[in-house]
Structures are given as C-alpha cells and as structure tokens.
C-alpha cells in the first residue's frame, strides 16, 4: 500500500517515536495521545483491520499481545492497569485503515474507544 501512512511508518519513510520494532511489527507513540501512555502497535504488512485476520496470519495477533504485554510492563502501567483497543471500520471508530492496536494507560481510563 504505497500511500498508507502506517505502511510508510513501517518502512521508515515517515518519522515516528518508535518504542519497539522487529521483523513483523513496530510500536510507536500515538501522535495525539489520549492518556499519559498511548502507543500504537502495527504489523509492517498492510492489513486493513482485524477482518483481514485469518488462519494464515493469526499468529501475528499473539505476537502483538506478547509485545503489548512487554511494553506495558516497561512503561510501568502493567500493575495499575491499561487497555488494548483495535477499532474496526467507520462505526468502530477506525480512522487509519491499517490495522493497529492502541495500548493506553497511565491514568484512570474513561470510555476510550
Ligand atoms: P483509529 O481511530 O483507531 O484509526 O486511530 C488512529 C490513531 O492514529 C489516532 O489515535 C491518531 O492519533 C494516530 N495517528 C495518526 N497519524 C499518526 C502518526 N503519524 N504518528 C502517530 N500516530 C498517528
Ligand atoms: Zn498500510
């Protein structure tokens, strides 16, 4: 996806505040944080949203959760609590159509979506 902003971040063509990366995923700070800790975890591969998850790539979700677990601990929000959210399509609040997981915490969370 040539013009996808998160594909560009994954390829390093747009700068981002990267906190983790490996061959499959990258995690970076949300540019408009909704809480003291607000990270986005994305696959480097372009998937539109979780509707693109299938038997062939479902391992990616487990990997994202393992890394989210590690990043929550590193950010110091694991004990008190945090939230992982992935929005799907318009009524789900999805604005960027490259699958991403929000990792949000660092304060008492209200009804983030
Ligand atoms: P969603 O509504 O789930 O599609 O969320 C998209 C998120 O991407 C929002 O929280 C934005 O603040 C965030 N975002 C958009 N562009 C960038 C960017 N260049 N770097 C970091 N975060 C971004
Ligand atoms: Zn993309």
PDB file of C-alpha atoms and ligand atoms in Angstrom:
ATOM      1  CA  UNK A   1       0.000   0.000   0.000  1.00  0.00           C
ATOM      2  CA  UNK A   2       2.062   2.852  -1.351  1.00  0.00           C
ATOM      3  CA  UNK A   3       0.105   5.720   0.194  1.00  0.00           C
ATOM      4  CA  UNK A   4      -0.835   4.171   3.542  1.00  0.00           C
ATOM      5  CA  UNK A   5       0.597   6.313   6.352  1.00  0.00           C
ATOM      6  CA  UNK A   6       1.211   3.352   8.675  1.00  0.00           C
ATOM      7  CA  UNK A   7       2.887   1.354   5.885  1.00  0.00           C
ATOM      8  CA  UNK A   8       5.168   4.373   5.460  1.00  0.00           C
ATOM      9  CA  UNK A   9       5.909   4.399   9.190  1.00  0.00           C
ATOM     10  CA  UNK A  10       6.638   0.660   8.996  1.00  0.00           C
ATOM     11  CA  UNK A  11       9.075   1.277   6.131  1.00  0.00           C
ATOM     12  CA  UNK A  12      10.708   4.178   7.958  1.00  0.00           C
ATOM     13  CA  UNK A  13       9.580   6.697   5.331  1.00  0.00           C
ATOM     14  CA  UNK A  14       7.705   8.818   7.878  1.00  0.00           C
ATOM     15  CA  UNK A  15       9.292   9.533  11.247  1.00  0.00           C
ATOM     16  CA  UNK A  16       7.653   8.208  14.381  1.00  0.00           C
ATOM     17  CA  UNK A  17       8.618   7.822  18.026  1.00  0.00           C
ATOM     18  CA  UNK A  18       9.425   4.126  17.847  1.00  0.00           C
ATOM     19  CA  UNK A  19       9.492   2.201  21.122  1.00  0.00           C
ATOM     20  CA  UNK A  20       9.777  -1.327  19.704  1.00  0.00           C
ATOM     21  CA  UNK A  21      10.360  -2.984  16.345  1.00  0.00           C
ATOM     22  CA  UNK A  22      11.105  -6.389  14.908  1.00  0.00           C
ATOM     23  CA  UNK A  23      10.706  -8.062  11.545  1.00  0.00           C
ATOM     24  CA  UNK A  24       6.909  -8.307  11.864  1.00  0.00           C
ATOM     25  CA  UNK A  25       5.654  -5.376  13.924  1.00  0.00           C
ATOM     26  CA  UNK A  26       6.507  -1.877  15.036  1.00  0.00           C
ATOM     27  CA  UNK A  27       5.259   0.095  18.062  1.00  0.00           C
ATOM     28  CA  UNK A  28       5.369   3.864  18.324  1.00  0.00           C
ATOM     29  CA  UNK A  29       3.858   6.701  20.310  1.00  0.00           C
ATOM     30  CA  UNK A  30       0.449   7.946  19.186  1.00  0.00           C
ATOM     31  CA  UNK A  31       0.821  11.465  17.806  1.00  0.00           C
ATOM     32  CA  UNK A  32      -2.325  12.589  19.663  1.00  0.00           C
ATOM     33  CA  UNK A  33      -2.156  10.738  22.990  1.00  0.00           C
ATOM     34  CA  UNK A  34      -5.396  10.148  24.865  1.00  0.00           C
ATOM     35  CA  UNK A  35      -3.565   9.252  28.099  1.00  0.00           C
ATOM     36  CA  UNK A  36      -0.051   9.528  29.559  1.00  0.00           C
ATOM     37  CA  UNK A  37       0.888   6.274  27.796  1.00  0.00           C
ATOM     38  CA  UNK A  38      -0.593   5.828  24.329  1.00  0.00           C
ATOM     39  CA  UNK A  39       1.244   3.521  21.960  1.00  0.00           C
ATOM     40  CA  UNK A  40       0.223   2.016  18.636  1.00  0.00           C
ATOM     41  CA  UNK A  41       1.290  -1.487  17.630  1.00  0.00           C
ATOM     42  CA  UNK A  42       1.066  -2.264  13.927  1.00  0.00           C
ATOM     43  CA  UNK A  43       2.096  -5.068  11.600  1.00  0.00           C
ATOM     44  CA  UNK A  44       4.616  -3.968   8.972  1.00  0.00           C
ATOM     45  CA  UNK A  45       2.454  -5.850   6.467  1.00  0.00           C
ATOM     46  CA  UNK A  46      -0.610  -3.933   5.338  1.00  0.00           C
ATOM     47  CA  UNK A  47      -3.743  -5.419   6.887  1.00  0.00           C
ATOM     48  CA  UNK A  48      -6.786  -3.163   6.841  1.00  0.00           C
ATOM     49  CA  UNK A  49      -8.222  -4.214  10.206  1.00  0.00           C
ATOM     50  CA  UNK A  50      -8.952  -7.379  12.152  1.00  0.00           C
ATOM     51  CA  UNK A  51     -11.297  -8.520   9.374  1.00  0.00           C
ATOM     52  CA  UNK A  52      -8.080  -9.324   7.478  1.00  0.00           C
ATOM     53  CA  UNK A  53      -7.008 -11.824  10.155  1.00  0.00           C
ATOM     54  CA  UNK A  54      -7.284 -15.431   9.006  1.00  0.00           C
ATOM     55  CA  UNK A  55      -5.850 -18.883   9.742  1.00  0.00           C
ATOM     56  CA  UNK A  56      -2.705 -17.955   7.842  1.00  0.00           C
ATOM     57  CA  UNK A  57      -1.758 -14.830   9.823  1.00  0.00           C
ATOM     58  CA  UNK A  58      -3.475 -15.255  13.203  1.00  0.00           C
ATOM     59  CA  UNK A  59      -0.095 -15.818  14.899  1.00  0.00           C
ATOM     60  CA  UNK A  60       0.512 -12.115  14.404  1.00  0.00           C
ATOM     61  CA  UNK A  61      -2.176 -11.301  16.971  1.00  0.00           C
ATOM     62  CA  UNK A  62      -0.490 -13.410  19.623  1.00  0.00           C
ATOM     63  CA  UNK A  63       2.796 -11.721  18.837  1.00  0.00           C
ATOM     64  CA  UNK A  64       1.227  -8.268  19.139  1.00  0.00           C
ATOM     65  CA  UNK A  65      -0.210  -9.248  22.528  1.00  0.00           C
ATOM     66  CA  UNK A  66       3.155 -10.523  23.759  1.00  0.00           C
ATOM     67  CA  UNK A  67       4.837  -7.270  22.754  1.00  0.00           C
ATOM     68  CA  UNK A  68       1.981  -5.201  24.254  1.00  0.00           C
ATOM     69  CA  UNK A  69       2.472  -7.121  27.494  1.00  0.00           C
ATOM     70  CA  UNK A  70       6.198  -6.318  27.475  1.00  0.00           C
ATOM     71  CA  UNK A  71       5.661  -2.648  26.571  1.00  0.00           C
ATOM     72  CA  UNK A  72       3.011  -2.192  29.295  1.00  0.00           C
ATOM     73  CA  UNK A  73       5.492  -3.540  31.849  1.00  0.00           C
ATOM     74  CA  UNK A  74       8.283  -1.334  30.523  1.00  0.00           C
ATOM     75  CA  UNK A  75       6.021   1.732  30.630  1.00  0.00           C
ATOM     76  CA  UNK A  76       5.200   0.978  34.269  1.00  0.00           C
ATOM     77  CA  UNK A  77       1.441   0.651  33.710  1.00  0.00           C
ATOM     78  CA  UNK A  78       1.060  -3.125  33.978  1.00  0.00           C
ATOM     79  CA  UNK A  79       0.287  -3.290  37.689  1.00  0.00           C
ATOM     80  CA  UNK A  80      -2.266  -0.489  37.815  1.00  0.00           C
ATOM     81  CA  UNK A  81      -3.876  -1.437  34.526  1.00  0.00           C
ATOM     82  CA  UNK A  82      -4.222  -0.473  30.925  1.00  0.00           C
ATOM     83  CA  UNK A  83      -6.354  -1.026  27.857  1.00  0.00           C
ATOM     84  CA  UNK A  84      -5.752  -2.538  24.427  1.00  0.00           C
ATOM     85  CA  UNK A  85      -8.155  -1.458  21.696  1.00  0.00           C
ATOM     86  CA  UNK A  86      -8.395  -2.099  17.995  1.00  0.00           C
ATOM     87  CA  UNK A  87     -11.026  -0.182  16.072  1.00  0.00           C
ATOM     88  CA  UNK A  88     -12.686  -1.744  13.035  1.00  0.00           C
ATOM     89  CA  UNK A  89     -14.337   0.265  10.240  1.00  0.00           C
ATOM     90  CA  UNK A  90     -16.248   3.518  10.471  1.00  0.00           C
ATOM     91  CA  UNK A  91     -18.721   2.814  13.243  1.00  0.00           C
ATOM     92  CA  UNK A  92     -15.941   1.179  15.237  1.00  0.00           C
ATOM     93  CA  UNK A  93     -14.064   4.472  15.161  1.00  0.00           C
ATOM     94  CA  UNK A  94     -11.347   3.421  12.728  1.00  0.00           C
ATOM     95  CA  UNK A  95      -9.684   6.415  11.063  1.00  0.00           C
ATOM     96  CA  UNK A  96      -6.455   4.866   9.810  1.00  0.00           C
ATOM     97  CA  UNK A  97      -7.174   1.816   7.661  1.00  0.00           C
ATOM     98  CA  UNK A  98      -4.028  -0.115   8.521  1.00  0.00           C
ATOM     99  CA  UNK A  99      -4.657  -2.480  11.426  1.00  0.00           C
ATOM    100  CA  UNK A 100      -3.338  -1.151  14.720  1.00  0.00           C
ATOM    101  CA  UNK A 101      -3.717  -1.822  18.410  1.00  0.00           C
ATOM    102  CA  UNK A 102      -3.868   1.071  20.851  1.00  0.00           C
ATOM    103  CA  UNK A 103      -2.094   0.473  24.168  1.00  0.00           C
ATOM    104  CA  UNK A 104      -3.423   3.089  26.558  1.00  0.00           C
ATOM    105  CA  UNK A 105      -2.777   3.688  30.236  1.00  0.00           C
ATOM    106  CA  UNK A 106      -1.141   5.763  32.934  1.00  0.00           C
ATOM    107  CA  UNK A 107      -4.346   7.148  34.432  1.00  0.00           C
ATOM    108  CA  UNK A 108      -7.894   6.090  35.301  1.00  0.00           C
ATOM    109  CA  UNK A 109      -9.378   5.349  31.883  1.00  0.00           C
ATOM    110  CA  UNK A 110     -12.771   6.653  30.901  1.00  0.00           C
ATOM    111  CA  UNK A 111     -14.711   5.365  27.922  1.00  0.00           C
ATOM    112  CA  UNK A 112     -11.979   5.438  25.324  1.00  0.00           C
ATOM    113  CA  UNK A 113     -12.810   3.683  22.097  1.00  0.00           C
TER     114      UNK A 113
HETATM  115  P1  LIG B   1      -8.012   4.888  14.867  1.00  0.00           P
HETATM  116  O1  LIG B   1      -9.141   5.837  15.179  1.00  0.00           O
HETATM  117  O2  LIG B   1      -8.078   3.631  15.694  1.00  0.00           O
HETATM  118  O3  LIG B   1      -7.867   4.613  13.389  1.00  0.00           O
HETATM  119  O4  LIG B   1      -6.721   5.607  15.401  1.00  0.00           O
HETATM  120  C1  LIG B   1      -5.741   6.195  14.604  1.00  0.00           C
HETATM  121  C2  LIG B   1      -4.711   6.755  15.550  1.00  0.00           C
HETATM  122  O5  LIG B   1      -3.536   7.032  14.809  1.00  0.00           O
HETATM  123  C3  LIG B   1      -5.126   8.041  16.253  1.00  0.00           C
HETATM  124  O6  LIG B   1      -5.055   7.847  17.673  1.00  0.00           O
HETATM  125  C4  LIG B   1      -4.099   9.070  15.766  1.00  0.00           C
HETATM  126  O7  LIG B   1      -3.740   9.993  16.752  1.00  0.00           O
HETATM  127  C5  LIG B   1      -2.944   8.181  15.379  1.00  0.00           C
HETATM  128  N1  LIG B   1      -2.031   8.719  14.366  1.00  0.00           N
HETATM  129  C6  LIG B   1      -2.353   9.229  13.147  1.00  0.00           C
HETATM  130  N2  LIG B   1      -1.263   9.587  12.462  1.00  0.00           N
HETATM  131  C7  LIG B   1      -0.201   9.285  13.252  1.00  0.00           C
HETATM  132  C8  LIG B   1       1.213   9.418  13.115  1.00  0.00           C
HETATM  133  N3  LIG B   1       1.779   9.927  12.004  1.00  0.00           N
HETATM  134  N4  LIG B   1       2.007   9.005  14.139  1.00  0.00           N
HETATM  135  C9  LIG B   1       1.462   8.511  15.255  1.00  0.00           C
HETATM  136  N5  LIG B   1       0.129   8.342  15.446  1.00  0.00           N
HETATM  137  C10 LIG B   1      -0.691   8.730  14.462  1.00  0.00           C
HETATM  138 ZN1  LIG B   2      -0.722   0.129   5.461  1.00  0.00          ZN
END
